[in-house]
Amino acid sequence: MHPKKHLSFNALKKAISSHLCRIEDPRQKGKVFYSLYDCVMSAFAMMYLQDPSLLAFQRRIQDRIQRNNVNTIFGVHDIPKDSQLRNVLDELSPEAIAPIFTKFLSNLQRGKHLADYQILDGKYLIPIDGSEYFSSEKIHCPNCLYKKHKKGKLRYSHQILQATIVHPDKRHVLPLSPEPIQNSDGTNKQDCEINAAKRLIAKIRKTHPKLPIIIGGDGLYSKQPFIDDLKAANMSFILVAKPTDHKILFEWVKDMFDLDAGEQLTVTDKKGREHQYRWVNDVPLNGSKDADQINFFEYRLINNGKATYRNSWVTDMTIDNNNIVMLVKAGRARWKIENETFNTLKNNGYHLEHNFGHGQNNLSMIFFVINLLAFYVHQILDLTDPLYQKVRYTKFTSRKEFWNQLRCTIRILIFPHWQSLMQFIWDPEKGIPP
């Protein structure tokens, strides 16, 4: 019952470790007590085990018996104090960690797991969405976005734009390196989601030059300038198009159906619900002379004679009876980045909105990236590791119960490695495996 070597916890940890060892530490060598490696891996251990107080507990264990699980499981040589950890991470660029996400995806591709995410002629669906993970009226840094309230108070925040590989029929999601939505020194104009999206698209294409990609997004993105950016990056798209944002487009669609030039399909499922699909190919996105020609589709779910869901999208892919159902599923799968990624990080143990430390440079974003990296490792193990799957789903009814047990166990016992901890949780009567 072993995962593929390159997808095991040890292999993923090694991928992180190897990359961290290649990052140049700008501090003077003679004045460094805690290495950059130890600081990042300590933060990763804290996020991985979903325990903000992990390092303090393990330091006490180290003081008592000269051993600790942060060392044996995560390879940390010296556990940094909280203030020192924050000072070191505050100076680390999030871009320095980004290649680890690419390495994980490469390992999944090597293990033939990535191919399972292909849809619509072998493309990968990558929805993008923004989210806020920090806000305060007092704590802030030069990178914070800010908004002035009517009473004159300033509200500071940190936001990110996340891209995630998803499949409409799969619960596991594969996050790519996030793009911060943040202000830069020396600029008066605030950053925004659409500008972050343009940067993110360029980075994704540079990192994955040959990957066939469908970008998914809400109505913010279904405007011609961004669609032109996607075309320039050789990316397909499925973007929400609302009547209020695309009046001329919807007039075209209405005219096409009035002329009986549109297509439609109705499917009744086993529950008696009607799934109504309508589409039109080759219509202008807007009323300008150089308007992009796009393909339009809409979907309605009818339950007991009432429409319980309705939405519409634009795409560059030609629509027909064979792909309309999957196109709608792909369009609706955009919610996965909110539910399976942001909601999980915020409400299921990852403490995403907990202020681990803000700093004056990169600390807030670095903690977010490391948290996302821990989430990614969990997703990979949940997808590929038989022992992890057996322990998680056979012995425990909830994610919370599973991680509570792990946290309690490593506070009283020392394990030589992650696999040993998993084996012990599965069958504690056999003792701690070597």
XYZ file of C-alpha atoms in Angstrom:
434
model
C 0.000 0.000 0.000
C 2.472 2.591 -1.204
C 1.906 5.671 -3.374
C 4.008 6.231 -6.457
C 7.428 7.308 -5.237
C 7.342 10.764 -6.793
C 3.897 11.452 -5.252
C 4.596 10.226 -1.715
C 4.850 12.677 1.171
C 8.614 12.183 1.288
C 8.957 12.923 -2.432
C 6.809 16.052 -2.177
C 8.720 17.191 0.897
C 11.974 16.558 -0.963
C 10.731 18.661 -3.880
C 10.100 21.531 -1.467
C 13.420 21.005 0.317
C 15.474 20.816 -2.870
C 13.980 24.035 -4.158
C 14.426 25.886 -0.860
C 18.098 24.927 -0.788
C 18.537 26.649 -4.159
C 17.060 29.965 -2.985
C 19.787 32.472 -2.251
C 19.650 33.830 1.292
C 20.570 37.551 1.194
C 21.528 37.648 4.876
C 25.160 37.630 5.984
C 26.172 34.033 6.610
C 28.009 34.686 9.847
C 24.989 36.415 11.364
C 22.382 33.793 10.472
C 21.197 31.494 13.250
C 18.028 30.136 11.653
C 18.382 29.202 8.000
C 15.910 30.249 5.339
C 15.210 26.540 4.855
C 14.310 26.023 8.525
C 12.044 29.070 8.561
C 10.073 28.107 5.447
C 9.807 24.425 6.387
C 8.733 25.325 9.933
C 5.957 27.488 8.504
C 5.033 24.691 6.095
C 4.858 22.175 8.975
C 2.574 24.537 10.881
C 0.266 24.921 7.878
C 0.453 21.263 6.901
C -0.652 20.068 10.349
C -3.099 22.988 10.625
C -1.717 23.979 14.001
C -0.742 27.634 14.661
C 0.878 26.564 17.966
C 2.785 23.596 16.487
C 6.256 25.121 16.710
C 5.921 26.118 20.374
C 4.828 22.569 21.324
C 7.646 20.967 19.369
C 10.239 23.323 20.890
C 9.125 22.201 24.351
C 9.435 18.558 23.294
C 12.908 19.301 21.915
C 13.964 20.922 25.190
C 12.714 17.906 27.123
C 14.002 14.948 25.077
C 16.256 16.551 22.393
C 14.002 15.313 19.582
C 10.901 16.690 17.863
C 8.540 15.838 15.004
C 9.236 19.008 13.039
C 12.760 17.647 12.669
C 11.959 13.979 12.010
C 8.969 14.515 9.701
C 9.791 17.840 8.024
C 13.589 17.970 8.224
C 13.820 21.199 10.234
C 17.175 21.398 12.017
C 16.443 24.302 14.385
C 12.904 25.482 15.102
C 12.878 29.289 14.868
C 11.151 31.507 17.391
C 7.993 33.150 16.056
C 9.472 36.637 15.738
C 12.578 35.394 13.948
C 10.511 33.242 11.595
C 8.361 36.233 10.659
C 11.374 38.490 10.106
C 12.979 36.001 7.719
C 9.807 35.230 5.763
C 8.945 38.914 5.429
C 11.982 39.358 3.164
C 11.246 36.314 0.978
C 9.599 36.946 -2.391
C 6.516 34.799 -3.109
C 7.924 34.311 -6.617
C 10.779 32.349 -5.041
C 8.336 29.620 -3.971
C 6.256 29.537 -7.170
C 8.337 26.825 -8.947
C 7.281 24.283 -6.299
C 3.715 24.391 -7.639
C 5.062 23.634 -11.109
C 7.101 20.717 -9.769
C 4.051 19.196 -8.089
C 2.069 19.444 -11.318
C 4.946 17.805 -13.176
C 4.916 14.934 -10.669
C 1.168 14.478 -11.183
C 1.687 14.481 -14.936
C 4.442 11.888 -14.591
C 2.108 9.729 -12.505
C -0.623 9.888 -15.201
C -2.995 11.669 -12.814
C -3.063 14.979 -14.666
C -4.429 13.359 -17.828
C -7.604 12.475 -15.905
C -8.401 16.204 -15.733
C -8.629 16.673 -19.499
C -11.954 17.720 -21.016
C -13.163 19.028 -24.389
C -10.533 17.656 -26.768
C -7.778 17.257 -24.213
C -7.826 20.707 -22.625
C -7.386 21.568 -18.949
C -10.021 23.730 -17.282
C -8.466 26.478 -15.138
C -10.973 28.816 -13.471
C -9.569 32.020 -11.994
C -11.099 33.969 -9.135
C -10.087 36.597 -6.608
C -10.418 36.406 -2.847
C -9.615 38.529 0.181
C -7.705 36.796 2.972
C -6.822 39.694 5.289
C -8.462 42.958 6.337
C -7.928 45.457 9.115
C -8.455 49.119 9.961
C -5.187 49.215 11.920
C -2.669 46.670 10.633
C -1.264 47.413 7.192
C 1.836 47.398 5.012
C 2.896 49.168 1.783
C 1.422 46.293 -0.280
C -2.056 46.582 1.235
C -5.016 47.615 -0.838
C -7.086 50.262 0.895
C -10.606 51.605 0.793
C -11.886 54.768 2.417
C -15.184 54.526 4.280
C -17.759 57.305 4.300
C -16.708 58.279 7.827
C -13.118 58.716 6.673
C -11.685 55.483 8.069
C -9.367 53.425 5.908
C -9.845 49.686 5.537
C -6.719 47.766 4.508
C -6.744 44.362 2.854
C -4.758 41.697 1.055
C -6.277 39.891 -1.921
C -5.072 37.240 -4.328
C -6.092 35.907 -7.701
C -6.067 32.122 -7.771
C -5.936 29.796 -10.760
C -6.798 26.145 -10.152
C -6.993 23.116 -12.435
C -10.386 21.479 -11.912
C -12.579 18.840 -13.505
C -16.382 19.149 -13.367
C -16.713 15.575 -12.076
C -13.770 15.492 -9.630
C -13.560 16.862 -6.103
C -9.775 17.272 -6.002
C -8.428 20.578 -7.284
C -4.848 21.382 -8.295
C -3.845 24.968 -7.464
C -1.309 26.913 -9.485
C 0.889 29.584 -7.947
C -1.319 32.541 -6.918
C -0.998 36.115 -8.137
C -1.157 38.849 -5.474
C -3.532 41.741 -5.997
C -1.483 44.352 -4.205
C -0.092 47.833 -4.412
C 3.515 48.520 -5.329
C 5.891 51.102 -3.935
C 5.963 54.331 -5.883
C 2.570 53.925 -7.549
C -0.552 55.851 -6.637
C -2.958 53.726 -8.662
C -4.283 50.671 -6.833
C -3.933 47.193 -8.258
C -7.109 45.391 -9.332
C -8.297 41.892 -10.196
C -8.323 42.341 -13.972
C -4.716 43.616 -14.015
C -3.681 40.725 -11.787
C -5.441 38.386 -14.234
C -3.393 39.732 -17.131
C -0.177 39.095 -15.179
C -1.364 35.650 -14.131
C -2.248 34.578 -17.679
C 1.213 35.586 -18.882
C 2.884 33.659 -16.045
C 0.791 30.528 -16.604
C 1.624 30.463 -20.294
C 5.319 31.087 -19.628
C 5.426 28.290 -17.043
C 3.309 25.861 -19.096
C 4.027 26.786 -22.736
C 2.447 23.672 -24.263
C -0.441 22.985 -21.886
C -3.849 23.175 -23.668
C -5.850 25.477 -21.403
C -9.430 26.689 -20.964
C -9.682 29.708 -18.676
C -12.930 29.966 -16.718
C -14.129 33.135 -15.053
C -17.035 35.302 -13.993
C -18.540 38.255 -15.827
C -15.604 40.503 -14.965
C -13.511 38.730 -17.588
C -15.903 38.475 -20.548
C -14.800 41.803 -21.996
C -12.908 42.141 -25.268
C -9.517 43.363 -23.939
C -9.126 40.348 -21.655
C -10.460 37.910 -24.258
C -7.868 39.295 -26.676
C -5.182 38.619 -24.049
C -6.382 35.017 -23.775
C -6.276 34.587 -27.534
C -2.762 36.029 -27.655
C -1.736 33.478 -25.013
C -3.301 30.679 -27.095
C -5.847 29.887 -24.398
C -9.491 28.930 -24.835
C -12.117 30.387 -22.520
C -15.518 29.851 -20.939
C -16.575 33.139 -19.345
C -19.855 34.180 -17.747
C -21.773 36.704 -19.869
C -24.603 38.582 -18.163
C -27.381 40.429 -20.015
C -26.629 43.632 -18.093
C -23.015 43.595 -19.322
C -23.667 42.463 -22.903
C -26.864 44.100 -24.147
C -25.885 44.034 -27.838
C -24.715 40.424 -27.633
C -28.044 39.359 -26.147
C -29.897 41.291 -28.843
C -27.932 39.342 -31.446
C -28.774 36.066 -29.720
C -32.475 36.965 -29.575
C -32.486 37.876 -33.262
C -30.766 34.607 -34.160
C -33.397 32.590 -32.323
C -36.177 34.678 -33.851
C -34.738 33.685 -37.238
C -34.636 30.056 -36.096
C -30.837 30.123 -36.444
C -30.078 29.083 -32.856
C -29.734 25.561 -31.482
C -31.305 24.026 -28.410
C -31.395 20.797 -26.468
C -33.585 19.662 -23.575
C -32.681 16.708 -21.351
C -34.869 15.323 -18.553
C -32.959 13.582 -15.771
C -34.035 10.739 -13.471
C -35.407 13.218 -10.929
C -37.708 14.732 -13.522
C -35.745 17.973 -13.795
C -35.352 19.603 -17.189
C -31.914 20.743 -18.344
C -32.411 23.302 -21.102
C -29.459 24.245 -23.322
C -29.440 26.964 -25.991
C -26.527 28.145 -28.107
C -25.497 30.270 -31.061
C -22.142 30.158 -32.845
C -20.305 33.083 -34.415
C -21.904 36.203 -32.958
C -20.183 39.520 -32.064
C -19.199 40.053 -28.442
C -20.185 43.720 -28.573
C -21.218 46.469 -30.973
C -17.774 47.800 -31.881
C -16.381 47.542 -35.412
C -13.569 45.231 -34.320
C -15.727 43.082 -32.027
C -14.534 39.540 -31.421
C -16.716 36.830 -32.916
C -17.561 34.418 -30.123
C -19.903 31.519 -29.431
C -22.685 31.934 -26.895
C -24.524 29.369 -24.772
C -26.987 29.436 -21.914
C -28.435 26.903 -19.520
C -31.571 26.678 -17.402
C -32.436 24.069 -14.791
C -36.195 23.596 -14.443
C -37.506 21.880 -11.317
C -41.271 21.499 -10.785
C -41.912 24.056 -13.494
C -39.640 26.706 -11.953
C -36.189 27.805 -13.125
C -33.900 27.110 -10.151
C -30.672 28.002 -11.963
C -29.852 30.043 -15.030
C -26.586 31.263 -16.496
C -24.938 32.124 -19.797
C -21.391 32.086 -21.119
C -19.215 32.970 -24.092
C -16.487 30.730 -25.499
C -14.138 30.455 -28.455
C -14.939 26.751 -28.905
C -17.522 25.807 -31.534
C -20.664 24.504 -29.823
C -22.682 21.495 -30.944
C -24.892 18.725 -29.563
C -21.848 16.664 -28.646
C -20.129 19.177 -26.381
C -22.853 21.501 -25.063
C -23.457 19.480 -21.880
C -19.743 19.428 -20.997
C -19.399 23.122 -21.826
C -22.130 23.930 -19.320
C -20.583 21.641 -16.709
C -17.249 23.374 -17.285
C -18.872 26.793 -16.992
C -20.559 25.811 -13.748
C -17.333 24.259 -12.399
C -16.066 27.765 -11.689
C -17.660 27.402 -8.251
C -15.044 24.770 -7.410
C -12.366 27.409 -6.983
C -14.585 29.124 -4.410
C -15.958 26.043 -2.628
C -13.134 23.519 -2.956
C -10.276 26.016 -2.599
C -11.147 29.278 -0.820
C -13.936 27.888 1.357
C -11.768 24.934 2.417
C -8.827 27.203 3.237
C -11.003 29.624 5.195
C -13.322 27.239 7.056
C -11.786 23.763 7.198
C -8.713 23.998 9.372
C -6.229 25.984 7.299
C -6.856 29.227 9.225
C -6.498 31.220 6.003
C -7.862 34.419 7.538
C -5.831 34.006 10.749
C -3.220 36.751 11.057
C -0.047 34.666 11.444
C 1.878 37.914 11.032
C 1.681 40.838 8.657
C 5.151 42.291 8.262
C 6.172 45.239 6.130
C 7.042 43.458 2.893
C 5.932 39.960 1.885
C 4.983 38.175 5.104
C 1.211 38.132 4.648
C 1.470 36.809 1.087
C 4.197 34.292 1.987
C 2.000 32.764 4.685
C -0.839 32.502 2.167
C 1.408 30.780 -0.403
C 2.800 28.307 2.148
C -0.733 27.560 3.349
C -1.801 26.910 -0.240
C 1.229 24.671 -0.721
C 0.191 22.596 2.315
C -3.336 22.349 0.896
C -1.847 21.175 -2.428
C 0.110 18.386 -0.724
C -3.068 17.286 1.065
C -4.915 17.224 -2.261
C -2.194 15.108 -3.882
C -2.081 12.605 -1.014
C -5.872 12.406 -0.921
C -5.848 11.745 -4.662
C -2.934 9.295 -4.920
C -1.827 7.799 -1.568
C -3.652 4.542 -0.611
C -2.551 4.624 3.055
C -3.575 8.257 3.471
C -6.943 7.472 1.874
C -7.470 4.423 4.080
C -6.629 6.242 7.313
C -8.542 9.392 6.438
C -11.774 7.798 5.188
C -11.938 4.488 7.058
C -11.040 5.632 10.569
C -12.433 9.167 10.566
C -15.770 10.626 9.578
C -14.523 14.187 9.099
C -11.443 16.147 8.102
C -11.505 17.927 11.465
C -11.455 14.654 13.414
C -8.566 13.340 11.299
C -6.315 16.353 11.819
C -7.211 16.644 15.511
C -6.003 13.073 15.998
C -2.747 13.769 14.162
C -2.071 16.923 16.176
C -2.749 15.181 19.487
C -0.554 12.225 18.543
C 2.544 14.213 17.562
C 2.348 16.198 20.790
C 3.035 13.091 22.867
C 4.985 10.753 20.554
C 7.943 11.099 18.185
C 7.767 9.541 14.720
C 10.720 8.888 12.403
C 8.778 9.971 9.308
C 5.294 10.750 7.961
C 4.564 7.201 6.805
C 5.289 5.938 10.310
C 2.751 8.380 11.751
C 0.114 7.236 9.250
C 0.770 3.567 10.000
C 0.534 4.210 13.734
C -2.768 6.080 13.381
C -4.120 3.150 11.355
C -3.019 0.478 13.854
C -1.652 1.908 17.124
C -1.465 -1.527 18.761
C 1.537 -2.386 16.573
C 3.488 0.519 18.047
C 5.497 3.102 16.122
C 6.890 1.627 12.888
C 10.602 2.334 12.266
